[in-house]
XYZ file of N, CA and C in Angstrom:
348
model
N 0.833 -1.188 0.000
C 0.000 0.000 0.000
C 0.871 1.242 0.000
N 0.474 2.238 -0.713
C 1.206 3.490 -0.733
C 0.565 4.453 0.244
N 1.246 5.561 0.476
C 0.727 6.528 1.440
C -0.549 7.196 0.947
N -0.758 7.232 -0.354
C -1.976 7.847 -0.884
C -3.196 6.981 -0.617
N -3.013 5.674 -0.562
C -4.151 4.786 -0.372
C -4.560 4.687 1.094
N -3.597 4.735 2.004
C -3.913 4.576 3.418
C -3.164 5.632 4.246
N -3.736 6.826 4.378
C -3.029 7.890 5.108
C -2.930 7.619 6.617
N -3.890 6.892 7.187
C -3.829 6.598 8.624
C -2.658 5.684 8.946
N -2.455 4.681 8.107
C -1.332 3.765 8.310
C -0.007 4.502 8.147
N 0.048 5.398 7.182
C 1.259 6.193 6.968
C 1.541 7.083 8.185
N 0.489 7.661 8.735
C 0.638 8.512 9.919
C 1.131 7.692 11.114
N 0.571 6.502 11.327
C 1.020 5.636 12.416
C 2.477 5.249 12.245
N 2.865 4.935 11.006
C 4.242 4.543 10.731
C 5.186 5.702 11.034
N 4.812 6.909 10.627
C 5.657 8.087 10.887
C 5.758 8.379 12.383
N 4.638 8.235 13.089
C 4.670 8.447 14.538
C 5.579 7.433 15.216
N 5.512 6.181 14.769
C 6.372 5.143 15.329
C 7.838 5.454 15.062
N 8.161 5.904 13.845
C 9.545 6.269 13.515
C 10.018 7.433 14.379
N 9.136 8.400 14.587
C 9.480 9.554 15.415
C 9.752 9.118 16.858
N 8.915 8.242 17.393
C 9.131 7.753 18.757
C 10.444 6.997 18.864
N 10.762 6.191 17.847
C 12.020 5.448 17.861
C 13.213 6.400 17.831
N 13.118 7.450 17.007
C 14.213 8.433 16.956
C 14.362 9.155 18.290
N 13.230 9.534 18.892
C 13.288 10.208 20.188
C 13.930 9.312 21.245
N 13.551 8.044 21.248
C 14.129 7.112 22.215
C 15.619 6.925 21.987
N 16.030 6.837 20.719
C 17.463 6.655 20.458
C 18.252 7.899 20.858
N 17.687 9.071 20.618
C 18.361 10.314 21.014
C 18.466 10.379 22.534
N 17.391 10.046 23.227
C 17.405 10.078 24.688
C 18.405 9.064 25.241
N 18.470 7.878 24.611
C 19.420 6.865 25.044
C 20.848 7.361 24.876
N 21.134 8.008 23.751
C 22.484 8.545 23.536
C 22.810 9.631 24.552
N 21.827 10.478 24.866
C 22.052 11.528 25.870
C 22.377 10.913 27.231
N 21.613 9.904 27.612
C 21.858 9.266 28.902
C 23.205 8.562 28.930
N 23.565 7.898 27.831
C 24.866 7.234 27.777
C 26.000 8.245 27.875
N 25.857 9.369 27.168
C 26.921 10.374 27.232
C 27.000 10.994 28.621
N 25.855 11.115 29.294
C 25.860 11.662 30.652
C 26.494 10.679 31.632
N 26.184 9.400 31.472
C 26.710 8.391 32.388
C 28.188 8.153 32.144
N 28.572 7.987 30.894
C 29.952 7.647 30.581
C 30.816 8.869 30.311
N 30.213 10.032 30.207
C 30.972 11.263 30.011
C 31.651 11.346 28.664
N 31.023 10.796 27.640
C 31.609 10.847 26.303
C 30.996 12.010 25.532
N 31.756 13.068 25.306
C 31.200 14.216 24.596
C 31.035 13.988 23.105
N 31.702 12.969 22.499
C 31.605 12.803 21.049
C 30.194 12.406 20.632
N 29.454 11.682 21.460
C 28.091 11.299 21.114
C 27.109 12.424 21.364
N 27.489 13.351 22.196
C 26.574 14.432 22.552
C 26.341 15.372 21.386
N 27.350 15.581 20.542
C 27.166 16.520 19.442
C 26.175 15.977 18.429
N 26.255 14.674 18.097
C 25.304 14.116 17.142
C 23.909 14.061 17.755
N 23.834 13.779 19.058
C 22.537 13.753 19.715
C 21.929 15.148 19.738
N 22.742 16.157 19.929
C 22.238 17.530 19.946
C 21.723 17.931 18.577
N 22.381 17.483 17.523
C 21.905 17.795 16.180
C 20.555 17.139 15.930
N 20.377 15.907 16.386
C 19.111 15.232 16.180
C 18.017 15.832 17.044
N 18.363 16.354 18.198
C 17.365 16.983 19.053
C 16.823 18.228 18.387
N 17.655 18.933 17.659
C 17.180 20.108 16.946
C 16.176 19.720 15.873
N 16.346 18.563 15.268
C 15.424 18.111 14.234
C 14.109 17.678 14.861
N 14.172 16.930 15.953
C 12.977 16.443 16.627
C 12.597 17.472 17.677
N 11.438 18.111 17.512
C 11.059 19.213 18.393
C 10.178 18.771 19.549
N 9.649 17.546 19.522
C 8.730 17.114 20.561
C 9.408 16.328 21.671
N 10.710 16.469 21.828
C 11.426 15.756 22.879
C 11.174 16.476 24.196
N 10.716 15.748 25.232
C 10.482 16.405 26.520
C 11.800 16.839 27.138
N 11.772 17.886 27.963
C 13.019 18.344 28.588
C 13.581 17.264 29.500
N 14.900 17.211 29.571
C 15.544 16.187 30.382
C 15.468 16.564 31.849
N 15.424 15.549 32.691
C 15.399 15.788 34.134
C 16.803 16.148 34.598
N 16.905 17.040 35.620
C 18.245 17.376 36.112
C 18.902 16.154 36.739
N 20.171 16.095 36.603
C 20.896 14.943 37.135
C 20.934 15.000 38.661
N 21.290 13.887 39.260
C 21.335 13.792 40.719
C 22.390 14.719 41.296
N 23.544 14.811 40.613
C 24.623 15.667 41.123
C 24.208 17.131 41.106
N 23.544 17.550 40.037
C 23.111 18.940 39.933
C 22.094 19.250 41.029
N 21.172 18.323 41.257
C 20.177 18.512 42.308
C 20.842 18.556 43.677
N 21.815 17.673 43.884
C 22.534 17.658 45.158
C 23.283 18.968 45.374
N 23.898 19.501 44.307
C 24.597 20.784 44.418
C 23.629 21.902 44.788
N 22.431 21.890 44.186
C 21.439 22.910 44.508
C 21.017 22.811 45.971
N 20.821 21.590 46.454
C 20.421 21.400 47.849
C 21.519 21.888 48.787
N 22.774 21.609 48.448
C 23.896 22.069 49.275
C 23.951 23.592 49.289
N 23.745 24.223 48.131
C 23.773 25.689 48.079
C 22.632 26.296 48.891
N 21.454 25.695 48.831
C 20.330 26.186 49.632
C 20.644 26.017 51.115
N 21.259 24.896 51.477
C 21.650 24.677 52.871
C 22.646 25.709 53.356
N 23.629 26.036 52.505
C 24.612 27.063 52.875
C 23.925 28.408 53.076
N 23.011 28.748 52.179
C 22.294 30.017 52.286
C 21.491 30.069 53.583
N 20.783 28.983 53.893
C 20.000 28.955 55.126
C 20.898 29.041 56.358
N 22.071 28.423 56.302
C 23.007 28.509 57.426
C 23.465 29.948 57.633
N 23.739 30.660 56.556
C 24.147 32.066 56.663
C 23.004 32.903 57.228
N 21.785 32.650 56.760
C 20.630 33.407 57.260
C 20.445 33.162 58.757
N 20.535 31.913 59.182
C 20.380 31.597 60.609
C 21.492 32.256 61.420
N 22.725 32.226 60.917
C 23.842 32.851 61.630
C 23.627 34.356 61.768
N 23.138 34.999 60.728
C 22.887 36.445 60.788
C 21.774 36.745 61.787
N 20.714 35.952 61.769
C 19.608 36.184 62.711
C 20.089 36.006 64.149
N 20.880 34.971 64.407
C 21.408 34.748 65.758
C 22.327 35.895 66.166
N 23.171 36.366 65.253
C 24.070 37.481 65.565
C 23.280 38.746 65.881
N 22.213 38.993 65.149
C 21.389 40.178 65.411
C 20.706 40.050 66.767
N 20.203 38.852 67.090
C 19.565 38.659 68.399
C 20.564 38.889 69.538
N 21.769 38.351 69.411
C 22.792 38.543 70.443
C 23.151 40.021 70.566
N 23.271 40.705 69.436
C 23.579 42.137 69.471
C 22.451 42.916 70.147
N 21.206 42.520 69.907
C 20.085 43.200 70.558
C 20.118 42.977 72.067
N 20.390 41.735 72.499
C 20.474 41.460 73.935
C 21.613 42.249 74.574
N 22.745 42.302 73.914
C 23.887 43.041 74.431
C 23.574 44.537 74.509
N 22.950 45.077 73.476
C 22.584 46.495 73.484
C 21.577 46.782 74.600
N 20.627 45.870 74.796
C 19.642 46.057 75.861
C 20.324 46.031 77.227
N 21.270 45.131 77.429
C 21.993 45.061 78.705
C 22.799 46.332 78.934
N 23.442 46.839 77.886
C 24.219 48.081 78.015
C 23.299 49.252 78.342
N 22.142 49.323 77.683
C 21.209 50.422 77.957
C 20.675 50.351 79.383
N 20.288 49.164 79.818
C 19.770 49.027 81.186
C 20.867 49.337 82.200
N 22.080 48.876 81.937
C 23.199 49.174 82.834
C 23.507 50.653 82.889
N 23.482 51.320 81.745
C 23.774 52.759 81.744
C 22.664 53.546 82.426
N 21.412 53.138 82.234
C 20.305 53.818 82.923
C 20.431 53.609 84.435
N 20.785 52.409 84.845
C 20.954 52.142 86.279
C 22.113 52.957 86.842
N 23.225 53.058 86.132
C 24.375 53.828 86.600
C 24.032 55.314 86.692
N 23.355 55.840 85.668
C 22.976 57.260 85.688
C 22.002 57.525 86.831
N 21.049 56.613 87.048
C 20.104 56.785 88.163
C 20.842 56.769 89.498
N 21.800 55.890 89.643
C 22.604 55.836 90.865
C 23.356 57.142 91.063
N 23.988 57.628 89.998
C 24.760 58.870 90.106
C 23.862 60.049 90.463
N 22.675 60.109 89.876
C 21.800 61.255 90.113
C 21.112 61.211 91.476
N 20.602 60.049 91.849
C 19.738 60.004 93.018
C 20.415 59.506 94.292
N 21.290 58.556 94.193
C 21.819 57.951 95.411
C 23.163 58.519 95.825
N 24.003 58.862 94.902
C 25.336 59.334 95.243
C 25.294 60.722 95.894
N 24.388 61.569 95.469
C 24.312 62.919 96.023
C 23.662 62.945 97.406
N 22.950 61.915 97.797
C 22.297 61.886 99.101
C 23.284 61.642 100.229
N 24.449 61.121 99.943
C 25.438 60.868 100.976
C 26.073 62.199 101.405
N 26.223 62.361 102.697
C 26.887 63.599 103.136
C 28.382 63.520 102.850
N 28.902 64.566 102.328
C 30.338 64.583 102.047
C 31.068 65.034 103.295
N 31.932 64.215 103.790
C 32.658 64.562 104.994
C 34.128 64.638 104.750
């Protein structure tokens, strides 16, 4: 049968060929990622440009782990800054209360003593 006689069969055949090409491209991408062979990546990239319906690849485990580590570092810095600000506030409050107590002592209690 030719494509003019049975267009549905031709469409199914083309879809099957497209799926096979997508799978082979994805397999080459995964192999190059696992084995670190850049020579296969260039041909796979050329075929990806031809096939436009390829779903985006999932991020690798190492990349995800790096992102998690960076987020952890950021959160550690944020927690350290918050703790430092809290300690500075407590210290400032202690200094203010101490200075108010000292000034009150100087004004009210020290002058009440008779100087002899």
